[in-house]
Coordinates of C-alpha atoms in Angstrom, one line a residue:
X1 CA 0.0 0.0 0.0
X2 CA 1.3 3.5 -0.4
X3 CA 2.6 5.4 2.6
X4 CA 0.3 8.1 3.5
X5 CA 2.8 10.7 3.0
X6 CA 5.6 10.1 0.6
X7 CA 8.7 11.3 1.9
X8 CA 11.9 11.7 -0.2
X9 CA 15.7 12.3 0.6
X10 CA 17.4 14.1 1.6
X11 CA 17.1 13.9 5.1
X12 CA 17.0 17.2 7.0
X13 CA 19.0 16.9 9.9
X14 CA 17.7 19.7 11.7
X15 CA 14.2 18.9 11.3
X16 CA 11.9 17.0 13.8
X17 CA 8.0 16.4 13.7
X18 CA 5.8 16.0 16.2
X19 CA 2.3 15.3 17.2
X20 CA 0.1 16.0 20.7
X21 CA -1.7 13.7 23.3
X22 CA -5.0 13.6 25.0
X23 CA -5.8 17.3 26.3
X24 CA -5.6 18.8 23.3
X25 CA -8.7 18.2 21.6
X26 CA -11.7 21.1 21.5
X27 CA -14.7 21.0 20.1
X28 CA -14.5 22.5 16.3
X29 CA -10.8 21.4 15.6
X30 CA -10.3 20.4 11.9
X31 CA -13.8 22.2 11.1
X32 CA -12.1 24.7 8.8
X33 CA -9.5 21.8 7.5
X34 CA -12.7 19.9 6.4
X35 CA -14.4 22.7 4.6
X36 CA -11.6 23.7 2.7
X37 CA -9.6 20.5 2.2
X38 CA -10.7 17.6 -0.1
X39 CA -8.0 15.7 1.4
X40 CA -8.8 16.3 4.8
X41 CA -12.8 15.7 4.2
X42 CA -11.4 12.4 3.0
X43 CA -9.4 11.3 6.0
X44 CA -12.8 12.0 8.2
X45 CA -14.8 10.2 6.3
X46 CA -12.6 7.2 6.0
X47 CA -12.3 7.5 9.8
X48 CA -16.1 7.9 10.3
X49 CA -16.5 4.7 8.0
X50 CA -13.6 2.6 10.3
X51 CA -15.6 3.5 13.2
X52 CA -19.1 3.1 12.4
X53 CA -19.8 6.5 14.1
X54 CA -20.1 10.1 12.8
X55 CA -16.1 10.6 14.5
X56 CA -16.1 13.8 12.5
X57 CA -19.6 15.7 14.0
X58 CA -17.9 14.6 17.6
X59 CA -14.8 16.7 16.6
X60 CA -16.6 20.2 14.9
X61 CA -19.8 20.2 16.8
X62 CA -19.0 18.3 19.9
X63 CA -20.8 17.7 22.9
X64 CA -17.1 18.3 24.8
X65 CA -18.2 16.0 27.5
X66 CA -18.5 13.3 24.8
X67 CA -15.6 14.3 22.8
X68 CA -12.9 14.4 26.2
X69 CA -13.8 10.9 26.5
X70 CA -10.6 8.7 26.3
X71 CA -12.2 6.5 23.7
X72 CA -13.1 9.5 21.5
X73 CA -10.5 12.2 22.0
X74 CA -7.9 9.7 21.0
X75 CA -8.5 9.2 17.4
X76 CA -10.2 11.8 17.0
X77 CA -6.8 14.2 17.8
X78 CA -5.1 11.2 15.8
X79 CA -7.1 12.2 13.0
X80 CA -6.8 15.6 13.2
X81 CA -3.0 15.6 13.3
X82 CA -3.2 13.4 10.2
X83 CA -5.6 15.7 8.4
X84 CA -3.4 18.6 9.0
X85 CA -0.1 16.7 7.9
X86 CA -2.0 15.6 4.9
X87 CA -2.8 19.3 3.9
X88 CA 0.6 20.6 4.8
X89 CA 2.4 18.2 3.3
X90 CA 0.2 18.9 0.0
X91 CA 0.8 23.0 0.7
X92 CA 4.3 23.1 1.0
X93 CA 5.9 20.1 -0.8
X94 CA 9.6 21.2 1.1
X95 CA 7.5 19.1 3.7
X96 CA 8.1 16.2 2.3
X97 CA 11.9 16.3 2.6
X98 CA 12.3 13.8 5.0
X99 CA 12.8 14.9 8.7
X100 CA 15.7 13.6 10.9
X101 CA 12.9 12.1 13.6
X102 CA 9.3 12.0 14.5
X103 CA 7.7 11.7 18.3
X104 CA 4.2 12.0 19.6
X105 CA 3.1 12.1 23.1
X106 CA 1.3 9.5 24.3
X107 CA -1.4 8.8 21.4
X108 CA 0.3 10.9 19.6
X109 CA 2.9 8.0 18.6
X110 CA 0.5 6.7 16.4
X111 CA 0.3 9.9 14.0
X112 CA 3.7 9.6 14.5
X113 CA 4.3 6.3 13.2
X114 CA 1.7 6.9 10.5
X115 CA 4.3 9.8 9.4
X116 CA 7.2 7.3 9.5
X117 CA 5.3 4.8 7.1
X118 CA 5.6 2.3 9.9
X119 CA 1.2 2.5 10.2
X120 CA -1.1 3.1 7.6
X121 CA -4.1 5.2 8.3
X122 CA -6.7 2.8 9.2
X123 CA -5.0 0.5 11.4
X124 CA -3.6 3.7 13.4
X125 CA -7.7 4.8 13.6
X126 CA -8.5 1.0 14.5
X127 CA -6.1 0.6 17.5
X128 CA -6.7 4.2 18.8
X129 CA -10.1 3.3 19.2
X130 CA -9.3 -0.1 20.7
X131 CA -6.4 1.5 23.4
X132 CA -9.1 4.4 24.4
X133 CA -11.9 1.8 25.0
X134 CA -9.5 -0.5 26.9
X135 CA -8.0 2.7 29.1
X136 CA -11.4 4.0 29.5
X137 CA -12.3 0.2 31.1
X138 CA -9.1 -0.2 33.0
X139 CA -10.2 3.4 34.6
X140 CA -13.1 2.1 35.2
X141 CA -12.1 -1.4 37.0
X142 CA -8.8 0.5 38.7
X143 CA -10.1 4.0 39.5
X144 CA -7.9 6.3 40.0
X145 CA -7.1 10.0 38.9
X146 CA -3.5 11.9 38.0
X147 CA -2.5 15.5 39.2
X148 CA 0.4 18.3 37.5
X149 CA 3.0 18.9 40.1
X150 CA 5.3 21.9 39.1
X151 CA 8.4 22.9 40.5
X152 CA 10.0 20.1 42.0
X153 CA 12.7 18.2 40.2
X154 CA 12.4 13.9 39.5
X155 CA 14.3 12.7 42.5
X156 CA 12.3 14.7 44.7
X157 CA 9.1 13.8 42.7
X158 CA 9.7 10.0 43.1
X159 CA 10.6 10.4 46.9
X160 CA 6.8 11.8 47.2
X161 CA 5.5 9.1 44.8
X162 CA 6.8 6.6 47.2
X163 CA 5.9 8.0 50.3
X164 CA 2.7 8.3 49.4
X165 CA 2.0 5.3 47.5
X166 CA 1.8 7.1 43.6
X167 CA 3.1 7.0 40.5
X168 CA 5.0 8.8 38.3
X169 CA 3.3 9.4 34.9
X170 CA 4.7 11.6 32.7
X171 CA 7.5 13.9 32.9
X172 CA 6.4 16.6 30.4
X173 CA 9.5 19.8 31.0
X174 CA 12.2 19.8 34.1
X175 CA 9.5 20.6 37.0
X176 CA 6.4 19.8 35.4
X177 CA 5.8 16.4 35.9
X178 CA 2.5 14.5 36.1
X179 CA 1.6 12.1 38.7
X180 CA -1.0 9.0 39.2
X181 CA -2.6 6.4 41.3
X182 CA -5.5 5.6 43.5
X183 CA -7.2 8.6 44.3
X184 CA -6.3 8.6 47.9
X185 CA -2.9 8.2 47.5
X186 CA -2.4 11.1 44.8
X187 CA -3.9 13.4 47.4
X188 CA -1.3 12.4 50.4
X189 CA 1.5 12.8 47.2
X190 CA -0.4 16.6 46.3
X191 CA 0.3 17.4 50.6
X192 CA 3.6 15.8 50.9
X193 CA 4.8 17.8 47.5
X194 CA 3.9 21.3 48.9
X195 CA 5.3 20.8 52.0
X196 CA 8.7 19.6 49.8
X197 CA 8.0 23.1 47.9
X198 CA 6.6 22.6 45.0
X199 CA 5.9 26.0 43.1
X200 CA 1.8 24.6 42.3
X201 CA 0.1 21.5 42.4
X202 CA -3.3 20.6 40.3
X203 CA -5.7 17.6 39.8
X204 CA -6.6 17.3 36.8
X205 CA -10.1 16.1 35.8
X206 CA -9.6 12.6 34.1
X207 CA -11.0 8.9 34.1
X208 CA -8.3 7.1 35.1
X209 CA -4.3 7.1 36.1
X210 CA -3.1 7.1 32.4
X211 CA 0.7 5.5 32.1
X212 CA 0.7 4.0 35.8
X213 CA 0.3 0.6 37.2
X214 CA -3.3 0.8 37.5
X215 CA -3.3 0.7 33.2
X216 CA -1.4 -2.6 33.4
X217 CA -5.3 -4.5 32.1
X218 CA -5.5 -2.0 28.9
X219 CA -1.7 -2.9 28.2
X220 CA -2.6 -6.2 28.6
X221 CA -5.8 -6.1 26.5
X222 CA -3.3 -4.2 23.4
X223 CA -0.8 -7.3 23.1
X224 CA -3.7 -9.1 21.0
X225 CA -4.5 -6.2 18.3
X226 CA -0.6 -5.0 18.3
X227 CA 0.2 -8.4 17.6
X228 CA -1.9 -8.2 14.5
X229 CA -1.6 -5.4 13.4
X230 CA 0.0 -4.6 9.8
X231 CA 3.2 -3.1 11.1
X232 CA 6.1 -2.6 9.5
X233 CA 9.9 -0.7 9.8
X234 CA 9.6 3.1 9.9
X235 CA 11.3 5.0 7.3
X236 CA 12.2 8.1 10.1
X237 CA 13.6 7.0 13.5
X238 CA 10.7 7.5 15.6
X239 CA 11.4 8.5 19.6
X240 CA 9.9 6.1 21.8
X241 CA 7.5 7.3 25.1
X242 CA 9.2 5.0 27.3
X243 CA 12.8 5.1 26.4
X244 CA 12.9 8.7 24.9
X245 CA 15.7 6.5 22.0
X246 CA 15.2 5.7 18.6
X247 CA 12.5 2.5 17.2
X248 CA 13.7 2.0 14.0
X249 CA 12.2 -1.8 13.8
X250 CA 8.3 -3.1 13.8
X251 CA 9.6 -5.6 16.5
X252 CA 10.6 -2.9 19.0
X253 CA 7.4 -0.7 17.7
X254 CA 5.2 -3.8 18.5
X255 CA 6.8 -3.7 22.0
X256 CA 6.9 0.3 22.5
X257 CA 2.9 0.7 21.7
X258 CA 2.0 -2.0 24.5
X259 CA 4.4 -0.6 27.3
X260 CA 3.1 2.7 26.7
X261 CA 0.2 2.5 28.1
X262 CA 1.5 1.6 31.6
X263 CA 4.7 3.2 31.8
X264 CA 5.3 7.1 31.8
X265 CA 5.8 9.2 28.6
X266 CA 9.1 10.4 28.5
X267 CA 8.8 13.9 27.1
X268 CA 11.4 15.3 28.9
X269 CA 14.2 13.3 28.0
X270 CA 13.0 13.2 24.5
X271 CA 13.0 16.9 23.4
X272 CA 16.6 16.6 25.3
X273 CA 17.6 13.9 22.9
X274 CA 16.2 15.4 20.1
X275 CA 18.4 18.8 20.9
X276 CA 21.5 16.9 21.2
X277 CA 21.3 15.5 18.2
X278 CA 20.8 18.9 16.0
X279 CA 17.1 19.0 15.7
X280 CA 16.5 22.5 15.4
X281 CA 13.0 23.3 14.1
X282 CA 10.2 21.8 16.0
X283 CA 6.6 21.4 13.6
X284 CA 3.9 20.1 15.9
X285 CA 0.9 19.2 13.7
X286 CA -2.1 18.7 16.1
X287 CA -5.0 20.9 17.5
X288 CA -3.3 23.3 20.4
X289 CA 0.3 24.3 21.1
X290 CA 0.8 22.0 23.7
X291 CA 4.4 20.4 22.6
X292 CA 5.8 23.5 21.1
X293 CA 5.1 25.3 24.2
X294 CA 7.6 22.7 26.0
X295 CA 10.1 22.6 23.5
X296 CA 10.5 26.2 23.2
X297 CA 10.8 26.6 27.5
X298 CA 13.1 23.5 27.2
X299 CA 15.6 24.3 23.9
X300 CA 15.3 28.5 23.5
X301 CA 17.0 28.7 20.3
X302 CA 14.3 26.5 18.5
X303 CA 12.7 27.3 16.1
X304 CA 8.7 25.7 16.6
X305 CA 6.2 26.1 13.8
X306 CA 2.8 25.0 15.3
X307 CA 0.4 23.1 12.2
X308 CA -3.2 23.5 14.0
X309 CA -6.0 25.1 11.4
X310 CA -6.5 25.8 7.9
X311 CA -4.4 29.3 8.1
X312 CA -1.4 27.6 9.7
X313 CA -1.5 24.9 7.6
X314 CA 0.4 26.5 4.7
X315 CA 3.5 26.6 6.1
X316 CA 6.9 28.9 5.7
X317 CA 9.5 27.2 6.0

């Protein structure tokens, strides 16, 4: 099958994509894309057709309450990424030059891997639906709930996370890291954090400890349809959550897309890796400015091109 965009050499070394996680989506994103865009009105459709439900009406008319659940918002951001990429890609064919890496956060691997040629469209749609179902149900069996805590550093992080019986999630920037577990334990972790001085804490309002322990029966319930799934080498080194190194074989992808969902997202460490090796310019195709926001706090010199609506989406490169 063809790739669903067709990169070429030569590589640019200074160039990295990347695409956002859950908390991005809001009601109306990729509205304008659809309008305007054949190609984008396509990639809806198609996803609307994999998933037996109007996917599309959930992104540009809402209800939010409908759309921010896990088994919704994740491919419909996935899609909405893809759509963008699509149109950019078409826009500005300099686009096409192949980057030096991709990276998504969280479910934004699999736009990620779509990029890299190592997913094609449909299967990336299929198992998006299938991980946010199975998170949803793991929240639902494990409750638990996660909280940002800002201005203390990992070790000290962990040393709270212990004590109070929590988990590390994701470590988004150096002091902003996110945190998980049972609900009672996350609020003894949000105490013993102030009183180490952390600048802010705040819960945050989701259905379950996403990329903790208490995930471990969705990451079980994804070995089955990863195992399946049509999978093959990507043609860009992609950055992996859990490792923040290079997956440059379907093997490792297989492996990376099922520990995922129970271990945190390395952000942190990733954009670090991504600096030291001469990525330069940052394009986050995705609804929000989540990811260039970090990147540009983390690496000042880089240049970040956000790809989010039908204006951005003709990019200057």
């Amino acid at each position: 099958m063809a790739p669903f965009i067709a990169l070429e050499e030569p590589v640019q070394a200074t160039r990295a994509l990347v695409f956002p996680g859950q908390g991005a989506q809001s009601v109306g994103m990729g509205k304008d894309l659809y309008d305007e865009f054949p190609s984008a009105r396509e990639l809806y459709d198609r996803a609307d057709e994999i998933l037996g439900f109007r996917l599309s009406k959930l992104c540009f008319e809402g209800p939010e309450e409908e759309l921010q659940q896990t088994r919704n918002a994740q491919p419909a951001i996935a899609v909405t990424s893809l759509a963008l990429l699509k149109v950019a890609t078409e826009l500005t064919p300099q686009l096409l030059k192949k980057p030096a890496y991709v990276a998504g956060h969280s479910l934004g691997e699999y736009p990620a891997l779509v990029a890299a040629g190592a997913l094609q469209f449909d299967e990336a749609v299929r198992l998006l639906r299938t991980r946010g179902e199975l998170m949803q149900a793991a929240g639902d069996k494990n409750p638990g709930t996660m909280a940002a805590v800002l201005g203390l550093d990992i070790p000290d992080c962990e040393e709270v996370c212990r004590e109070a019986g929590a988990e590390i999630c994701t470590v988004n920037a150096p002091g902003q890291i996110v945190i998980g577990g049972r609900r009672e334990a996350v609020v003894r972790a949000l105490d013993y954090a102030k009183a180490r001085g952390a600048a802010r804490v705040i819960p945050m309002s989701v259905s379950g400890a996403f990329h903790s322990s208490l995930m471990r029966p969705a990451a079980d319930g994804m070995v089955q349809p990863v195992a399946t799934a049509a999978i093959s080498d990507p043609i860009v080194p992609v950055i992996a959550n859990c490792t923040a190194t290079p997956v440059t074989q379907e093997v490792q992808i297989r492996h990376e897309l099922v520990d995922q969902v129970c271990r945190p997202v390395q952000w942190s460490r990733t954009v670090d890796f991504l600096g030291e090796h001469g990525v330069e310019t940052f394009i986050e195709f995705g609804p929000g400015r989540v990811l260039t926001s970090i990147i540009k706090r983390m690496l000042r010199k880089s240049n970040c091109i956000n790809v989010n609506d039908a204006t951005s989406v003709r990019v200057s490169l």
